[in-house]
Structures are given as structure tokens and as C-alpha cells.
Amino acid sequence: MLRKIHHVGIVVRNLEEAFGFYRDTLGLPVHKTAVVEDQGVKAALLTIGQSEIELLEPINPNGGVAKFLERRGEGLHHICFETDDVAAELAATKAKGIDLIDQAPRKGLAGMICFLHPRANHGVLVEYAQPFD
Ligand code: CO
């Protein structure tokens, strides 16, 4: 079962510059930053109530996020729904014939995660996340 919007992912050119708005102007606390190698990004999670904003700065020019930035510029990249069982959620989605990017959950900044293909979701890249805690 999907419980809530866990986070909204935003691609930025430079994480430190983006903190100037999201952290300093909006006042959202940064509670986690990490390099996520398999997504080719340096990422940060900022808390907003029960949800989060995920900022993604590409560090690998051949990665999907770098290509997104090149093609479309900075902006909204994906929406992530929280689940308490990402493997079951992914299997149920696959059984409904939805196009997936990930065939199995993998480790991401927000926990165990997976992505569905945007063509299955009316143009929006959708992520599922099961937080580690
Ligand atoms: Co995300």
C-alpha cells in the first residue's frame, strides 16, 4: 500500500546554490546528503512536514539525471510514494502491466527504492521508497 508522498525530486545544476533557496530562503532543514553512484548524483533530502524535497545534482555526465538537466534544464524530476513493502508494491505494479525502470528494488537515498517508467505514469517519473528506519 502507498502511504503518502515521501518526496519530490528536483534536478539542480549545483546543490550548494540550490540550498540558497530551499534551505536558506524556505528554511527547510537538510537532514541527509550523499553521493548515489548508480544514479550519478550528489543528492540531499530536506524535511518539509511529513514529506521531503530531494535535490539532485548530476555528477556523472553520462547518467540519466545529467541528460535530463541537459535536455530540460533544472526542475521537477520525479515524485516518490512511500510504501512499507517496496518489493511487494513493485511486484503488484508489474502484475498490472505497468512499464518499469527497475525490475527489483535497489538502495537509494530514501531507503530501498525503485522507479516506474514515466510513459506508464502520464509523463511523470514515479519512484517507490521503503525508508530504512
Ligand atoms: Co527520489
mmCIF file of C-alpha atoms and ligand atoms in Angstrom:
data_model
loop_
_atom_site.group_PDB
_atom_site.id
_atom_site.type_symbol
_atom_site.label_atom_id
_atom_site.label_comp_id
_atom_site.label_asym_id
_atom_site.label_seq_id
_atom_site.Cartn_x
_atom_site.Cartn_y
_atom_site.Cartn_z
ATOM 1 C CA MET A 1 0.000 0.000 0.000
ATOM 2 C CA LEU A 2 1.200 3.506 -0.820
ATOM 3 C CA ARG A 3 1.061 5.686 2.274
ATOM 4 C CA LYS A 4 1.992 9.217 1.323
ATOM 5 C CA ILE A 5 4.208 11.336 -0.882
ATOM 6 C CA HIS A 6 7.634 10.646 0.543
ATOM 7 C CA HIS A 7 9.448 13.249 -1.518
ATOM 8 C CA VAL A 8 9.510 15.283 -4.683
ATOM 9 C CA GLY A 9 12.752 15.079 -6.658
ATOM 10 C CA ILE A 10 14.171 18.237 -8.238
ATOM 11 C CA VAL A 11 17.185 18.368 -10.546
ATOM 12 C CA VAL A 12 19.546 21.257 -9.890
ATOM 13 C CA ARG A 13 22.745 22.406 -11.510
ATOM 14 C CA ASN A 14 24.516 22.898 -8.201
ATOM 15 C CA LEU A 15 23.462 21.616 -4.794
ATOM 16 C CA GLU A 16 25.103 24.404 -2.790
ATOM 17 C CA GLU A 17 23.397 27.060 -4.908
ATOM 18 C CA ALA A 18 20.053 25.293 -4.539
ATOM 19 C CA PHE A 19 20.494 25.284 -0.739
ATOM 20 C CA GLY A 20 20.422 29.075 -1.056
ATOM 21 C CA PHE A 21 16.725 28.806 -1.833
ATOM 22 C CA TYR A 22 15.444 25.557 -0.303
ATOM 23 C CA ARG A 23 17.438 25.674 2.946
ATOM 24 C CA ASP A 24 18.176 29.354 3.468
ATOM 25 C CA THR A 25 15.138 31.116 1.976
ATOM 26 C CA LEU A 26 12.458 28.488 2.686
ATOM 27 C CA GLY A 27 14.144 27.368 5.901
ATOM 28 C CA LEU A 28 13.903 23.623 5.214
ATOM 29 C CA PRO A 29 16.466 21.602 7.180
ATOM 30 C CA VAL A 30 18.860 19.393 5.227
ATOM 31 C CA HIS A 31 18.820 16.052 7.028
ATOM 32 C CA LYS A 32 20.808 13.903 4.629
ATOM 33 C CA THR A 33 23.283 14.328 1.813
ATOM 34 C CA ALA A 34 25.025 11.561 -0.098
ATOM 35 C CA VAL A 35 26.561 10.576 -3.378
ATOM 36 C CA VAL A 36 24.381 7.961 -5.057
ATOM 37 C CA GLU A 37 26.749 6.404 -7.575
ATOM 38 C CA ASP A 38 24.266 4.278 -9.509
ATOM 39 C CA GLN A 39 22.078 7.322 -10.138
ATOM 40 C CA GLY A 40 25.100 9.505 -10.948
ATOM 41 C CA VAL A 41 24.113 12.215 -8.482
ATOM 42 C CA LYS A 42 25.001 14.095 -5.364
ATOM 43 C CA ALA A 43 21.702 14.295 -3.517
ATOM 44 C CA ALA A 44 20.203 15.983 -0.480
ATOM 45 C CA LEU A 45 16.975 15.439 1.404
ATOM 46 C CA LEU A 46 15.284 18.404 3.085
ATOM 47 C CA THR A 47 12.405 17.976 5.502
ATOM 48 C CA ILE A 48 9.037 19.606 4.918
ATOM 49 C CA GLY A 49 6.474 18.382 7.463
ATOM 50 C CA GLN A 50 5.846 14.682 6.885
ATOM 51 C CA SER A 51 7.454 14.821 3.444
ATOM 52 C CA GLU A 52 10.749 15.752 1.871
ATOM 53 C CA ILE A 53 12.311 17.557 -1.020
ATOM 54 C CA GLU A 54 15.119 15.676 -2.776
ATOM 55 C CA LEU A 55 17.641 17.817 -4.634
ATOM 56 C CA LEU A 56 19.705 16.041 -7.287
ATOM 57 C CA GLU A 57 22.910 17.412 -8.764
ATOM 58 C CA PRO A 58 24.345 15.251 -11.552
ATOM 59 C CA ILE A 59 27.986 14.245 -11.098
ATOM 60 C CA ASN A 60 28.189 11.726 -13.914
ATOM 61 C CA PRO A 61 27.790 13.372 -17.354
ATOM 62 C CA ASN A 62 26.554 10.066 -18.822
ATOM 63 C CA GLY A 63 23.900 9.489 -16.180
ATOM 64 C CA GLY A 64 20.165 9.900 -16.658
ATOM 65 C CA VAL A 65 19.954 12.947 -14.395
ATOM 66 C CA ALA A 66 22.728 14.737 -16.310
ATOM 67 C CA LYS A 67 20.888 14.046 -19.547
ATOM 68 C CA PHE A 68 17.645 15.306 -18.028
ATOM 69 C CA LEU A 69 19.379 18.548 -16.977
ATOM 70 C CA GLU A 70 20.904 18.954 -20.421
ATOM 71 C CA ARG A 71 17.589 18.403 -22.228
ATOM 72 C CA ARG A 72 15.132 20.087 -19.925
ATOM 73 C CA GLY A 73 17.097 22.275 -17.552
ATOM 74 C CA GLU A 74 16.569 22.462 -13.807
ATOM 75 C CA GLY A 75 13.215 21.456 -12.426
ATOM 76 C CA LEU A 76 10.803 18.781 -11.299
ATOM 77 C CA HIS A 77 12.211 15.316 -11.941
ATOM 78 C CA HIS A 78 10.114 12.732 -10.074
ATOM 79 C CA ILE A 79 7.573 12.091 -7.373
ATOM 80 C CA CYS A 80 8.149 9.405 -4.769
ATOM 81 C CA PHE A 81 5.474 7.441 -2.926
ATOM 82 C CA GLU A 82 6.277 5.794 0.375
ATOM 83 C CA THR A 83 5.409 2.162 0.961
ATOM 84 C CA ASP A 84 6.116 -0.241 3.802
ATOM 85 C CA ASP A 85 6.986 -3.022 1.338
ATOM 86 C CA VAL A 86 8.693 -1.818 -1.827
ATOM 87 C CA ALA A 87 9.222 -5.328 -3.237
ATOM 88 C CA ALA A 88 5.526 -6.206 -2.898
ATOM 89 C CA GLU A 89 4.492 -2.831 -4.312
ATOM 90 C CA LEU A 90 6.777 -3.268 -7.311
ATOM 91 C CA ALA A 91 5.533 -6.816 -7.929
ATOM 92 C CA ALA A 92 1.899 -5.694 -7.750
ATOM 93 C CA THR A 93 2.599 -2.842 -10.171
ATOM 94 C CA LYS A 94 4.410 -5.179 -12.571
ATOM 95 C CA ALA A 95 1.489 -7.622 -12.428
ATOM 96 C CA LYS A 96 -0.761 -4.802 -13.648
ATOM 97 C CA GLY A 97 1.397 -4.496 -16.775
ATOM 98 C CA ILE A 98 2.966 -1.145 -15.898
ATOM 99 C CA ASP A 99 6.316 -0.345 -17.550
ATOM 100 C CA LEU A 100 9.123 -0.345 -15.032
ATOM 101 C CA ILE A 101 12.628 1.081 -14.987
ATOM 102 C CA ASP A 102 13.733 -1.179 -12.128
ATOM 103 C CA GLN A 103 12.860 -4.860 -12.063
ATOM 104 C CA ALA A 104 13.943 -5.105 -8.422
ATOM 105 C CA PRO A 105 14.298 -2.627 -5.551
ATOM 106 C CA ARG A 106 17.734 -1.084 -5.006
ATOM 107 C CA LYS A 107 19.365 1.079 -2.404
ATOM 108 C CA GLY A 108 18.678 4.798 -2.758
ATOM 109 C CA LEU A 109 18.925 7.880 -0.587
ATOM 110 C CA ALA A 110 15.379 7.481 0.755
ATOM 111 C CA GLY A 111 15.659 3.759 1.510
ATOM 112 C CA MET A 112 15.025 0.792 -0.760
ATOM 113 C CA ILE A 113 13.655 2.310 -3.932
ATOM 114 C CA CYS A 114 12.540 1.585 -7.479
ATOM 115 C CA PHE A 115 11.378 3.627 -10.449
ATOM 116 C CA LEU A 116 8.456 3.134 -12.813
ATOM 117 C CA HIS A 117 8.752 4.343 -16.381
ATOM 118 C CA PRO A 118 7.275 7.827 -16.989
ATOM 119 C CA ARG A 119 5.408 6.588 -20.064
ATOM 120 C CA ALA A 120 3.305 4.482 -17.691
ATOM 121 C CA ASN A 121 2.524 7.456 -15.475
ATOM 122 C CA HIS A 122 1.285 10.186 -17.799
ATOM 123 C CA GLY A 123 4.724 11.716 -18.220
ATOM 124 C CA VAL A 124 5.800 11.702 -14.585
ATOM 125 C CA LEU A 125 8.707 9.613 -13.349
ATOM 126 C CA VAL A 126 7.381 7.725 -10.305
ATOM 127 C CA GLU A 127 9.518 6.282 -7.512
ATOM 128 C CA TYR A 128 8.511 3.972 -4.669
ATOM 129 C CA ALA A 129 10.521 4.097 -1.450
ATOM 130 C CA GLN A 130 10.599 1.996 1.672
ATOM 131 C CA PRO A 131 12.564 4.012 4.247
ATOM 132 C CA PHE A 132 15.319 2.176 6.132
ATOM 133 C CA ASP A 133 14.009 3.152 9.593
HETATM 134 CO CO CO B 1 13.772 10.232 -5.239
#
